Steps between C-alpha positions, in 0.01 A plus 500: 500500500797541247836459586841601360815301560853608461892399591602722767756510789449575819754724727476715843769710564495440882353279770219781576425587112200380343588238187554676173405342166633550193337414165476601139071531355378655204370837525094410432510251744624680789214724440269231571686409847621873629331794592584875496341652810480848404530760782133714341155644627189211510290788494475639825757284673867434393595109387763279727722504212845658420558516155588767329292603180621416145705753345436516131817626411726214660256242375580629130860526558448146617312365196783677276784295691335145494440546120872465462490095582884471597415799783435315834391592873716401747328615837226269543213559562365523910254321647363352835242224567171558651447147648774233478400247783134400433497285144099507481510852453670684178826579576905462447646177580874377454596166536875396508621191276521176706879548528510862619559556856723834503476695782494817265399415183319212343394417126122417437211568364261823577114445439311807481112402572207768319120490534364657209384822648370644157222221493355662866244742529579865673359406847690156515778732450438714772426263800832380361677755543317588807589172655867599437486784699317298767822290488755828575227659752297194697336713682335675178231179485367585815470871455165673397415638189514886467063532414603864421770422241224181414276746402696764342614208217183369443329851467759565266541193313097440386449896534268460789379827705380272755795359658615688756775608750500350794775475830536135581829497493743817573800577285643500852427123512698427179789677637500308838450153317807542278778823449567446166202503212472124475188560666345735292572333183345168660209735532500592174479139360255390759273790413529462154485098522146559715399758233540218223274256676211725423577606177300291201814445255918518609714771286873440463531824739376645789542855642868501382581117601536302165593145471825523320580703802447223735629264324841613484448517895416071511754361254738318703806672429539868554707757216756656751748640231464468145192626355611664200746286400202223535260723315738622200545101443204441442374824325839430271336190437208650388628682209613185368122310510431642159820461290443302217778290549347415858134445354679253222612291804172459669373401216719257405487344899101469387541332185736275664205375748516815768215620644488893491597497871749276484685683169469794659635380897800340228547859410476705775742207666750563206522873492392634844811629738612238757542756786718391758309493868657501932190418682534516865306264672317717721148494517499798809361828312744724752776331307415609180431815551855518700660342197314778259615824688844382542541349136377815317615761761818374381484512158240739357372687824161529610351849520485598879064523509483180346751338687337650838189342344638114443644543845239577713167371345614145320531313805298434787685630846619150580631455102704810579638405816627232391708673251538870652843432637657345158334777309682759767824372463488514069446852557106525373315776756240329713443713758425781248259319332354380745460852711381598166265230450323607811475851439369446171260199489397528880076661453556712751786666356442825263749360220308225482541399109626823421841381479715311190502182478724426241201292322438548125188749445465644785303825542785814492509788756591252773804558747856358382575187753810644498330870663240329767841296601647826606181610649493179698829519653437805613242336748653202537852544527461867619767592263457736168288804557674755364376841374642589107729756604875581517472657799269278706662175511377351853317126468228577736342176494856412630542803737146392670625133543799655669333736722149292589507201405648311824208754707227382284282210661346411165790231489689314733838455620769605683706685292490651143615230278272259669209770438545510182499184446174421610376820346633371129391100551268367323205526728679893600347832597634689168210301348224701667664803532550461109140394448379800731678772382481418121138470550471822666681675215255324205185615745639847530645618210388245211235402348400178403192520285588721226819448298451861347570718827875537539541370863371157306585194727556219267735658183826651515319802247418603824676793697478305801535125444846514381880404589605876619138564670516204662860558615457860608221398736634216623844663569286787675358281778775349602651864533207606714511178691892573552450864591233519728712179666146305424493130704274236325353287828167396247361477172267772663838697545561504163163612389492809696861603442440485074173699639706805694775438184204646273384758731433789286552338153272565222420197360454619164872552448447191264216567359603799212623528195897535477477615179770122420401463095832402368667474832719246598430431863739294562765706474815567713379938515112403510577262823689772677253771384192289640718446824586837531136660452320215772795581723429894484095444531574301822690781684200752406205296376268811426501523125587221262773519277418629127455255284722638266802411732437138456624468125816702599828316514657586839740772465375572128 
């Protein structure tokens, strides 16, 4: 195990905060000792990380700044420890000189423990990082393995017909056993880990899991600001490896007895940034995730899928507790992520990966986070369905909460505000009546196996699967439910009231051309055209509307 030493002091800030450290290491080094969990796809499943990707552009403008050597970084760089108590184990240690006693701040000595990860094969890699999960999620060693998932890898991974799909273990299961995806990525890496004891030789990668990957998930100090500054250090540093002036001094450190290692550690130690470091000694994973969204939502914001993303599927549901009230309170949107969350990453639910992420690569044509939020509340928080129109302005999702809500049995209480809020909790009724009705709409007017038809399920392309679609219908429910003064007693209730809703629809409205080449849907006259032309069908839904009236601008 190799360790790094450095002068440090210690502070907390207050009797509850977790001890601080602060330290200066060169820039190579603290790439040996802290990783960069990036938020990204392991193939099927998404990581536990929260990095954002690299950006090429501020990693050059980087590399130009620390050629100038009199330009320095002042911020330091942020990091958090992953174990800090158990000195077997790699990890961050501080000890205070002898006569340091300060009840908030102390000089001393940090020791930063590394095994050398590189050295260990991919599976060794794996159970590691598998382990670590175990650690966040005990109850994830004594769950079963998916045989379905099991055998879906391994038919993939030797290209094996006979492996095949089997039900041992429901998708319902994995939900029950943990909220968040925790458990599906310790899936992921058990299947893949099994899937590697039969295979004859071990490759670097598996499936989308590689071992640089995991790595930067078992170093014992975790990247929570400062990746490009890090990165442009040490890719300035590059650039200078084959100046002749730089090659003269190696070789001059091996004529003078060096070893090529050594002349070259002399180097690197010479002419490699000294970054400044805060390392909180922390070693909870809720923490540093907490400390991510609050540090960057401040300074360069986080785009609103992938923020929704960090939030809801980095920690386990404990992890998050622990942290939901702080994150409240700095202003970062938990609730919507995590109504979002469910809606999209629950199996039963029709969005099911059709919505952003936020993650680097992923497939286009999904919904915007920032749409299926709005789509959401209007379910949840019976607020926001609206036609487009200037002349209808009603919220009928709001109107129906006014008018039925306290009648309706499918919740209970008293009076309204304690209706609704069981019906928007966590474990609430807008979540089946969301699931039910947006599942009735992709089984009636979508289709789900061929992305050429235009009532597509599963691409925005599609006439149907879209912002103002989705909207229109949506807002159309809860304007039957309000006007036919509809009560909701059931789940059964809701079924057959979106039933009598589409009594006499053709459910090929969808399904045509609209003649859109060149259109932009998204517009503030297409919105109120598509509004206005569903609206008309539904007084008198006899013929469909031509679909030459759906590239009109409203009023044009």
């Amino acid at each position: 195990m190799k360790e790094f030493i450095y002068d440090a002091i210690a502070f907390k800030q207050t009797d509850d905060s977790d001890w601080n450290i602060s330290f200066s290491a060169n820039a190579l080094e603290i790439s040996n000792w802290a990783g960069i969990p990036q938020k990204k796809n392991f193939d099927s499943v998404e990581s536990s990380g929260f990095q954002r990707t690299i950006k090429l552009e501020r990693m050059n403008s980087l590399i130009s700044f620390y050629s100038e050597q009199k330009n320095i970084i002042q911020n330091p760089l942020l990091c958090a420890s992953r174990n800090s108590s158990d000195q077997n184990k790699p990890g961050v240690f501080f000890t205070a000189d002898s006569n340091q006693t300060g009840e908030y701040s102390r000089k001393g000595k940090v020791k930063i423990m590394v095994e050398d990860y590189s050295s260990m094969t991919l599976k060794e890699t794996l159970v590691m990082f598998k382990e670590s999960l175990e650690l966040r999620v005990p109850e994830l060693a004594e769950s079963e393995l998916d045989q379905s998932l099991l055998n879906e890898i391994k038919k993939t991974f030797f290209e094996d017909d006979s492996y095949v799909k089997s039900d041992d273990l429901s998708s319902e299961a994995l939900v029950e056993l943990e909220s968040s995806h925790i458990a599906d990525l310790w899936q992921e890496t058990q299947c893949r880990i099994e899937t590697l004891n039969e295979a004859e030789t071990e490759p670097d990668s598996i499936l989308g899991f590689d071992k640089e990957a995991l790595i930067s998930y078992l170093l014992p100090a975790t990247m929570v600001d400062g990746q490009h500054r890090l990165k442009g250090a040490i890719a300035q540093f590059e650039t200078m490896r084959d100046k002749p002036e730089l090659m003269e001094e190696v070789e001059n450190y091996i004529l003078s007895g060096k070893s090529p290692v050594e002349a070259q550690a002399l180097i690197e130690d010479k002419y490699i940034r000294k970054l400044p470091v805060s390392l909180i000694l922390s070693d909870d994973p809720a923490e540093h995730v907490f400390q991510f969204v609050v540090v960057n939502q401040k300074a360069t914001p986080i785009n609103t899928a992938l923020l929704g993303t960090i939030v809801s599927t980095t920690l386990s549901s404990d992890e998050l507790e622990r942290v939901s009230h702080r994150l409240k309170n700095a202003d970062i949107p938990l609730e919507d992520s995590q109504a979002v969350s469910f809606a999209t990453r629950d199996r039963r639910s029709p969005f099911f990966n059709l919505v952003q992420t936020g993650i680097t690569g992923e497939n286009g044509g999904k919904i915007p986070w920032t749409v299926m939020k709005t789509i959401v509340s209007m379910f949840k928080d019976l607020k926001g369905a609206k036609f487009y129109s200037d002349t209808v302005k009603t919220d009928f999702a709001d109107l129906w909460k006014r008018r039925l809500l306290l009648s309706s049995n499918i919740v209970e209480g008293d009076d309204l505000e304690e209706k609704m809020k069981h019906w928007c909790s966590d474990d609430g009724a807008w979540k089946e009546v969301f699931l039910v009705f947006w599942c009735k709409i992709r089984d009636e007017f979508g289709s789900i196996d061929d992305d050429g038809r235009q009532n597509y399920w599963g691409h925005t392309n599609s006439n149907l699967f879209n912002k103002i679609s989705l909207t229109i219908l949506a807002t159309d429910y809860f304007k039957y439910l309000s006007s036919a003064r509809v009560k909701l007693n059931s789940i059964d209730d809701v079924e057959s009231s979106i039933t009598e809703w589409l009594i006499d629809v053709d459910r090929t409205y969808f399904d045509r051309d609209w003649v859109l080449k060149n259109t932009k849907k998204d517009s503030p006259g297409i919105r109120k055209q598509w509004s206005s032309l569903w609206m008309n069908y539904r007084e008198d839904p006899r013929k469909l509307p031509s679909v030459s009236q759906y590239r009109i601008s409203f009023g044009g």
